[in-house]
Amino acid sequence: MKYVSTRNNFNRVDSAEAIKLGMVPPGGLFVPEEIPLVNVAKLAGLAGKGYRDVAREILGMFLTDYLPEEIDDCIQRAYNDRNFDHPDMAPLSKLDDTSYILELWHGPTAAFKDMALQIMPHFLSRAVEKLGADRETVILVATSGDTGKAALEGFKNVPGIKIIVFYPHGGVSKVQELQMTTTDGDNTWVVAVRGNFDDCQNAVKQVFGDDAYNRFLAEKGYELSSANSINWGRLLPQIVYYFWAYLDLVGKKAVSHGDRVNFVVPTGNFGNILAAYYAYRMGLPVNKLICASNENRVLTDFFATGKYDRNREFIKTVSPSMDILISSNLERFLFEVTGHDGEKIGQWLGQLNTEGRFQVDEETRKQTEHILCAGWAGEAETLETIKAVHEKYGYTVDTHTAVGVKVYYDYVRRTGDHSVTVLDATASPFKFNRAVLKALRGEAAISGKDEFEILRELEHITGMEIHRGLKNLDSRPVTHDRVSDKGEIKRDIAEILGL
Ligand SMILES: *Cc1c(COP(=O)(O)O)cnc(C)c1O
């Protein structure tokens, strides 16, 4: 299996190289040259298997330059009971006969990014080894809160890799800060940068772009890399849980083999839903993929009109991980839908870069309609949905998941489609505790309370245990306390590496 660029501007590479490079150097994203197929017999053969077995099957079809033992080793290190607090990794929870919640938040940091970030560092470590790189890899991450912790947990103690996370000093919540600064592992560093998230991100980008500094690091035996969400190594592990969920539905006798189901995906960067699309293309029986956005509804507008336009106000919502105006992985989807038309993709993405907008032809837009439906939910609706789901089912969803639920209800009303549907739960309700408690009990319940009080109250109301990644944070030892100026981060990196 080789990987090609979405913009036809690079040679074909093996998966190890695609994962090591992250993105295509002259611009563009790596995608598999052809999509492997899982036929009905093969799918039926996976029935009753555990998460790791399903992962072995699916990952092996894409990572053909990795030995089966290597893939297995990555799986064992990622999907185990130290990292995930449920034996199914991503359990399905039944709401009613036609709707099921796929809980993707049982990993160490309480959000779905763990599903990929627990295994991707091992793919990368192996890739570096296989390609015979003689330098140690240093991962730099700028974070506005959540990705930083998920990356720290994924990369900690991975051989041959060091990770340094930069976050805006005073710009993340107390819980987010403590999640990062209490991280253990002897290859992790966390730096608070004076300034806002943009300052932080620009400072890190500047380090990546500084040739002289990168040469200096190379001489000392280090190479910088990123754990960006456009890396194929982060997308691939997400395909697994769509197969897993389907097989689990069959096991629960909610569907028969071959019945088509819907998946509802709370969407930001379009990575998670793209994984569902690849699963569909591989042969998973999917009826519709439902793409749910919050008030930053650039994708809903795009699928309705064919016009992608990021020139609009950026709205801060209660589902912040979906506050995105550039959905990077859409590029891969368009490449697939146009039958690998790299010229078109290059043109559109070029326009997005220069003008902030592009328009696809009607034929392309129509192609997307066969499989994909898009909708969005407003702020008040999101909170109302949390309350409604709790009242109806005694089940608590977080704000991102609630956006999906609301968009799904609209979809059912509009289409009358009562196919069995899997709704992705992308975060634990404890992760976005303030908004969730407000939704359930009103503004008065949160005013004047700190996050730790809110977590305890939510535990009481929901009857769920506080997610272990958020528990007792206020009593864990702080192991990282470096504070720096944005102009000083090169010096910090050198100091951390002992140069
Ligand atoms: C990242 C994230 C999303 C968006 O996922 P994409 O793959 O970027 O579309 C949704 N919900 C939560 C909680 C997230 O962390």
XYZ file of C-alpha atoms and ligand atoms in Angstrom:
514
model
C 0.000 0.000 0.000
C 1.462 3.304 -1.103
C 0.381 6.816 -0.140
C -0.074 9.684 -2.559
C -0.509 13.443 -2.167
C -3.970 15.012 -2.462
C -2.373 17.595 -4.761
C -0.446 15.264 -7.091
C 2.760 17.063 -6.144
C 4.876 14.369 -4.496
C 6.125 10.859 -5.045
C 4.360 7.786 -3.677
C 5.618 6.784 -0.242
C 5.217 3.908 2.214
C 3.043 4.372 5.284
C 6.068 4.725 7.594
C 7.292 7.655 5.543
C 3.830 9.244 5.346
C 3.597 9.032 9.127
C 7.096 10.368 9.681
C 6.594 13.303 7.291
C 3.154 14.176 8.719
C 2.094 16.240 5.737
C 3.267 16.359 2.138
C 6.293 18.710 2.166
C 5.178 21.020 -0.705
C 1.591 21.114 0.709
C -1.123 18.475 0.576
C -2.048 15.427 2.634
C -1.138 11.791 2.278
C -3.946 9.383 1.372
C -3.859 5.679 0.537
C -3.454 5.117 -3.189
C -6.356 2.692 -3.159
C -8.856 1.800 -0.486
C -8.656 -1.822 0.703
C -11.936 -3.717 0.792
C -13.504 -5.686 3.607
C -16.079 -7.934 1.979
C -19.143 -9.350 3.706
C -17.454 -12.663 4.519
C -14.454 -10.933 6.041
C -16.667 -8.610 8.066
C -18.697 -11.566 9.321
C -15.417 -13.259 10.271
C -14.669 -10.413 12.642
C -17.912 -10.890 14.565
C -17.387 -11.367 18.273
C -13.730 -10.311 18.160
C -12.284 -7.861 20.670
C -11.194 -4.306 19.918
C -7.536 -5.258 19.537
C -8.367 -8.006 17.028
C -10.459 -5.654 14.926
C -7.638 -3.099 15.110
C -5.081 -5.705 13.980
C -7.194 -6.540 10.934
C -7.927 -2.973 9.844
C -4.529 -1.418 10.601
C -2.739 -4.254 8.848
C -4.538 -3.469 5.596
C -3.063 0.030 5.544
C 0.353 -0.392 7.190
C 1.675 -2.985 4.773
C 5.301 -1.922 5.307
C 5.022 -2.713 9.047
C 5.524 -6.308 10.172
C 2.455 -7.899 11.790
C 4.473 -8.173 15.035
C 5.225 -4.464 14.900
C 1.567 -3.557 14.462
C 0.643 -5.940 17.226
C 3.186 -4.385 19.550
C 1.749 -0.896 18.858
C -1.765 -2.204 19.569
C -0.748 -3.868 22.839
C 0.979 -0.721 24.047
C -1.987 1.496 23.184
C -5.207 -0.396 23.791
C -4.830 -1.920 27.241
C -6.351 -1.557 30.678
C -3.733 0.927 31.871
C -4.754 3.427 29.197
C -8.464 2.695 28.804
C -10.899 2.209 31.654
C -13.245 -0.057 29.691
C -12.369 -3.498 28.265
C -14.085 -2.571 24.970
C -11.983 0.655 24.654
C -14.951 2.291 22.895
C -18.146 0.781 24.369
C -21.554 1.240 22.796
C -24.260 2.448 25.127
C -27.892 1.931 24.153
C -30.301 4.856 24.334
C -33.224 3.099 22.612
C -33.830 0.522 19.861
C -32.539 2.785 17.107
C -29.930 4.982 18.779
C -26.640 4.032 20.379
C -23.866 6.172 21.812
C -20.288 5.223 20.928
C -18.250 6.358 23.936
C -14.892 7.431 22.570
C -13.731 9.011 25.822
C -12.462 6.101 27.910
C -8.798 6.941 27.289
C -6.512 8.843 29.663
C -7.638 12.406 28.858
C -11.414 11.914 28.568
C -11.773 12.854 24.889
C -11.820 10.953 21.620
C -8.374 12.179 20.530
C -6.932 9.512 22.837
C -8.260 6.809 20.485
C -5.622 7.874 17.948
C -3.010 9.592 20.111
C -2.486 6.504 22.231
C -1.245 4.521 19.229
C 0.100 7.067 16.749
C 3.311 7.746 18.765
C 4.152 4.039 18.527
C 3.591 4.083 14.757
C 5.914 7.074 14.595
C 8.575 5.552 16.819
C 8.566 2.418 14.623
C 8.594 4.521 11.456
C 11.689 6.400 12.601
C 13.356 3.083 13.440
C 12.406 1.497 10.105
C 13.593 4.439 8.065
C 16.914 4.211 9.847
C 16.878 7.784 11.107
C 19.910 8.427 13.276
C 18.443 11.431 15.067
C 16.151 11.603 18.040
C 12.683 13.005 17.319
C 11.451 16.005 19.304
C 7.710 16.620 19.072
C 6.639 20.244 19.533
C 2.971 20.965 20.271
C 1.243 24.316 20.754
C -2.054 23.765 22.517
C -5.069 25.729 23.624
C -5.698 23.022 26.211
C -6.873 19.587 25.179
C -4.590 18.346 22.423
C -1.531 19.060 24.571
C -2.536 16.640 27.282
C -3.657 13.961 24.830
C -0.280 14.227 23.052
C 1.652 14.143 26.351
C -0.167 10.989 27.404
C 0.392 9.395 24.009
C 4.090 10.178 23.730
C 5.198 9.763 27.324
C 7.851 7.063 27.668
C 7.804 6.262 23.931
C 11.402 5.320 23.054
C 13.419 7.650 20.820
C 10.983 10.549 21.134
C 10.828 13.606 23.353
C 7.783 15.863 23.570
C 7.558 19.536 24.541
C 4.130 21.149 24.890
C 3.613 24.929 24.921
C 0.404 26.476 26.238
C -0.667 30.082 26.849
C 0.088 31.103 30.445
C -3.252 31.885 32.097
C -5.022 30.975 28.836
C -6.303 27.487 29.731
C -8.638 26.294 32.476
C -7.235 25.252 35.856
C -8.121 21.619 35.153
C -6.453 21.729 31.734
C -3.351 23.303 33.215
C -3.106 20.740 36.005
C -3.716 17.898 33.558
C -0.599 19.000 31.693
C 1.652 20.116 34.537
C 1.144 16.915 36.534
C 2.163 14.661 33.606
C 4.795 12.061 34.452
C 7.173 10.301 32.048
C 10.856 11.125 31.606
C 10.532 12.423 28.031
C 7.816 15.057 28.617
C 8.146 18.803 29.107
C 5.487 21.475 29.474
C 6.116 25.198 29.052
C 3.679 28.037 29.836
C 4.240 30.852 27.350
C 3.364 34.442 28.302
C 0.765 35.534 25.717
C -2.351 34.063 24.124
C -2.778 30.876 22.083
C -1.920 32.603 18.798
C 1.361 33.886 20.276
C 2.085 30.389 21.427
C 1.262 28.774 18.089
C 3.157 31.374 16.080
C 6.224 30.955 18.281
C 6.189 27.194 17.634
C 5.582 27.648 13.899
C 8.536 29.985 13.788
C 10.772 27.337 15.337
C 9.694 24.814 12.674
C 10.445 27.385 9.961
C 13.875 28.445 11.276
C 16.362 26.617 9.021
C 19.465 27.669 10.921
C 18.008 26.493 14.220
C 16.898 23.186 12.674
C 20.431 22.659 11.279
C 21.846 23.380 14.725
C 19.524 20.760 16.242
C 20.404 18.272 13.495
C 24.105 18.627 14.274
C 23.303 17.830 17.873
C 21.311 14.737 16.829
C 17.746 16.027 17.039
C 14.937 16.392 14.534
C 11.713 18.333 15.120
C 8.329 16.847 14.290
C 4.660 17.458 15.081
C 1.738 15.319 16.194
C -0.655 17.201 13.994
C -4.165 15.918 13.379
C -3.578 15.797 9.617
C -1.001 13.014 10.044
C -2.290 9.791 8.473
C -1.156 8.031 11.656
C -3.840 9.915 13.560
C -6.605 9.296 11.065
C -6.089 5.579 10.536
C -6.771 4.374 14.118
C -10.148 6.116 13.967
C -11.339 3.846 11.149
C -11.119 0.899 13.554
C -13.883 2.018 15.905
C -16.434 2.344 13.108
C -15.944 -1.338 12.281
C -15.894 -2.143 15.968
C -19.179 -0.306 16.585
C -20.888 -2.049 13.679
C -19.732 -5.470 14.830
C -20.899 -4.693 18.336
C -24.353 -3.741 17.005
C -24.496 -7.094 15.230
C -23.376 -8.812 18.432
C -26.115 -7.034 20.360
C -28.611 -8.114 17.675
C -29.505 -4.493 17.036
C -28.833 -5.091 13.328
C -28.221 -8.101 11.092
C -25.044 -8.456 9.044
C -25.345 -6.215 6.013
C -27.960 -3.819 7.424
C -26.983 -0.219 6.863
C -26.532 2.111 9.841
C -26.041 5.863 10.294
C -23.139 7.469 12.112
C -23.442 10.923 13.653
C -20.136 12.733 14.108
C -19.585 16.015 16.000
C -17.143 17.631 13.606
C -14.382 20.229 13.673
C -11.339 19.404 11.601
C -13.254 16.688 9.685
C -10.871 13.938 10.826
C -13.286 11.735 12.727
C -15.997 11.774 10.073
C -13.419 11.169 7.357
C -12.413 7.978 9.152
C -16.075 6.929 9.022
C -16.088 7.687 5.301
C -13.039 5.463 4.733
C -14.773 2.688 6.691
C -17.761 3.082 4.361
C -15.546 2.960 1.281
C -13.915 -0.181 2.643
C -17.310 -1.838 2.638
C -18.859 -1.111 6.027
C -22.649 -0.987 5.531
C -23.333 2.718 6.077
C -26.556 4.493 5.183
C -25.656 8.123 6.011
C -22.818 9.931 7.731
C -24.248 12.879 9.605
C -21.823 15.762 9.993
C -22.730 17.915 13.007
C -21.325 21.426 13.516
C -21.832 24.084 16.158
C -22.416 27.775 15.320
C -19.151 27.761 13.381
C -21.150 26.082 10.642
C -18.795 26.486 7.728
C -19.229 22.798 6.821
C -23.042 22.850 6.949
C -23.006 25.784 4.533
C -20.467 24.064 2.327
C -22.454 20.867 1.925
C -25.625 22.876 1.226
C -24.138 25.235 -1.370
C -20.781 23.926 -2.558
C -19.166 27.155 -1.319
C -16.572 26.921 1.417
C -16.088 30.323 3.012
C -14.021 30.943 6.109
C -14.485 34.710 5.905
C -16.881 34.938 8.803
C -16.864 35.668 12.482
C -15.171 33.037 14.636
C -17.651 32.163 17.376
C -16.532 30.853 20.772
C -19.022 28.170 21.772
C -19.626 25.708 24.599
C -18.211 23.012 22.286
C -14.765 24.622 21.846
C -13.068 21.613 20.211
C -15.342 22.202 17.212
C -14.660 25.937 16.992
C -12.847 25.683 13.684
C -13.154 27.583 10.412
C -10.646 25.547 8.411
C -11.476 21.847 8.416
C -8.161 20.490 7.154
C -9.261 16.943 6.466
C -11.983 18.044 4.065
C -9.157 18.110 1.524
C -8.861 14.326 1.730
C -12.618 13.866 1.372
C -12.755 16.030 -1.748
C -9.811 14.136 -3.208
C -11.725 10.877 -2.770
C -15.046 12.257 -4.002
C -13.510 13.712 -7.175
C -11.844 10.392 -7.984
C -8.344 11.634 -7.029
C -8.386 14.877 -9.017
C -5.254 16.450 -7.526
C -5.351 19.403 -9.933
C -8.775 20.499 -8.731
C -7.860 19.990 -5.096
C -4.681 22.044 -5.521
C -6.719 24.853 -7.100
C -9.431 24.877 -4.431
C -7.039 24.726 -1.505
C -4.890 27.394 -3.144
C -7.949 29.653 -3.255
C -8.761 28.846 0.351
C -5.244 29.925 1.230
C -5.292 33.220 -0.698
C -8.965 34.271 -0.554
C -10.303 32.227 2.335
C -12.922 30.611 0.097
C -13.484 28.224 -2.786
C -16.410 26.726 -4.630
C -16.698 23.186 -5.921
C -18.607 22.251 -9.053
C -22.177 21.029 -8.677
C -21.220 17.502 -9.716
C -18.775 17.225 -6.824
C -21.299 18.628 -4.352
C -23.909 16.144 -5.558
C -21.426 13.304 -5.092
C -21.130 14.182 -1.395
C -24.915 14.053 -0.949
C -25.145 10.302 -1.514
C -23.409 9.576 1.702
C -23.187 12.733 3.771
C -25.776 14.923 5.506
C -24.796 18.039 7.422
C -26.455 20.179 10.072
C -25.649 22.467 12.963
C -26.853 23.294 16.463
C -26.932 26.644 18.267
C -25.718 27.285 21.791
C -29.077 27.200 23.569
C -30.153 24.090 21.642
C -26.954 22.321 22.658
C -27.572 22.900 26.357
C -31.273 22.027 26.020
C -30.302 18.754 24.356
C -28.027 17.789 27.269
C -30.967 18.294 29.607
C -33.470 16.511 27.346
C -31.247 13.440 26.890
C -30.646 13.296 30.618
C -34.352 13.498 31.373
C -35.390 11.007 28.735
C -32.673 8.390 29.125
C -30.881 9.183 32.378
C -27.747 9.449 30.232
C -25.391 12.427 30.279
C -23.675 13.726 27.146
C -21.029 16.447 26.882
C -21.516 19.605 24.805
C -19.865 18.238 21.636
C -21.873 15.040 21.720
C -25.022 17.115 22.334
C -24.420 19.009 19.087
C -24.474 15.629 17.340
C -27.642 14.516 19.112
C -29.470 17.729 18.184
C -28.431 17.495 14.546
C -29.520 13.836 14.520
C -32.987 14.705 15.879
C -33.357 17.339 13.155
C -32.289 14.752 10.588
C -34.879 12.205 11.731
C -37.599 14.831 11.698
C -36.645 15.932 8.188
C -36.132 12.507 6.614
C -38.183 10.055 8.674
C -35.143 7.757 8.526
C -35.300 5.384 11.473
C -32.273 3.257 10.584
C -30.191 2.197 13.558
C -27.855 5.076 14.325
C -24.561 5.348 16.205
C -23.851 8.730 17.760
C -20.188 9.440 18.524
C -19.603 10.734 22.065
C -16.363 12.651 21.604
C -15.790 13.755 25.197
C -16.779 12.733 28.696
C -19.329 15.094 30.259
C -16.790 15.702 33.037
C -14.401 17.261 30.587
C -16.774 20.145 29.829
C -18.264 20.067 33.301
C -19.206 23.731 33.681
C -21.447 23.845 30.615
C -22.915 20.410 31.358
C -23.847 21.313 34.922
C -25.305 24.594 33.716
C -27.410 22.675 31.177
C -28.711 20.295 33.829
C -29.195 22.657 36.757
C -29.094 26.239 35.471
C -26.688 29.134 35.829
C -27.095 29.371 39.612
C -25.615 25.872 40.008
C -22.238 26.945 38.646
C -21.856 30.544 39.729
C -19.064 31.091 42.226
C -17.968 27.426 42.103
C -14.531 26.196 41.131
C -14.129 23.322 38.692
C -13.424 20.768 41.392
C -16.702 21.538 43.147
C -18.504 21.329 39.826
C -16.954 17.930 39.070
C -18.142 16.583 42.411
C -21.628 17.938 41.911
C -21.814 16.450 38.432
C -20.714 13.093 39.816
C -23.578 13.291 42.261
C -26.199 14.229 39.641
C -25.138 11.859 36.865
C -24.296 8.853 38.989
C -21.160 8.457 36.857
C -17.718 8.319 38.412
C -15.526 11.374 37.730
C -13.281 10.431 34.809
C -9.998 9.245 36.297
C -8.003 11.689 34.168
C -9.741 14.561 35.946
C -9.924 13.099 39.426
C -7.755 14.294 42.321
C -5.923 16.653 39.995
C -5.687 19.194 42.797
C -3.667 16.788 44.912
C -1.244 15.387 42.311
C 2.323 16.717 42.342
C 3.053 19.430 39.773
C 6.087 18.231 37.835
C 6.297 21.000 35.221
C 6.503 24.677 36.173
C 8.503 26.334 33.403
C 7.201 29.752 32.304
C 8.706 31.487 29.327
C 8.393 34.394 26.903
C 7.376 33.708 23.320
C 10.723 35.016 22.100
C 12.608 32.580 24.298
C 11.269 29.217 23.284
C 14.270 28.301 21.122
C 16.452 28.802 24.150
C 14.009 26.696 26.195
C 14.169 23.838 23.719
C 17.962 23.925 23.701
C 18.011 23.982 27.492
C 15.552 21.084 27.753
C 17.657 19.038 25.330
C 20.771 19.926 27.314
C 22.499 21.721 24.418
C -11.305 17.284 18.250
C -12.693 17.139 18.755
C -13.811 17.135 17.886
C -13.679 17.352 16.397
O -13.115 16.247 15.748
P -12.521 16.396 14.272
O -11.857 15.113 13.979
O -11.522 17.546 14.377
O -13.636 16.717 13.364
C -15.071 16.945 18.439
N -15.249 16.799 19.772
C -14.204 16.791 20.628
C -14.469 16.647 22.091
C -12.894 16.955 20.164
O -11.872 16.966 21.032
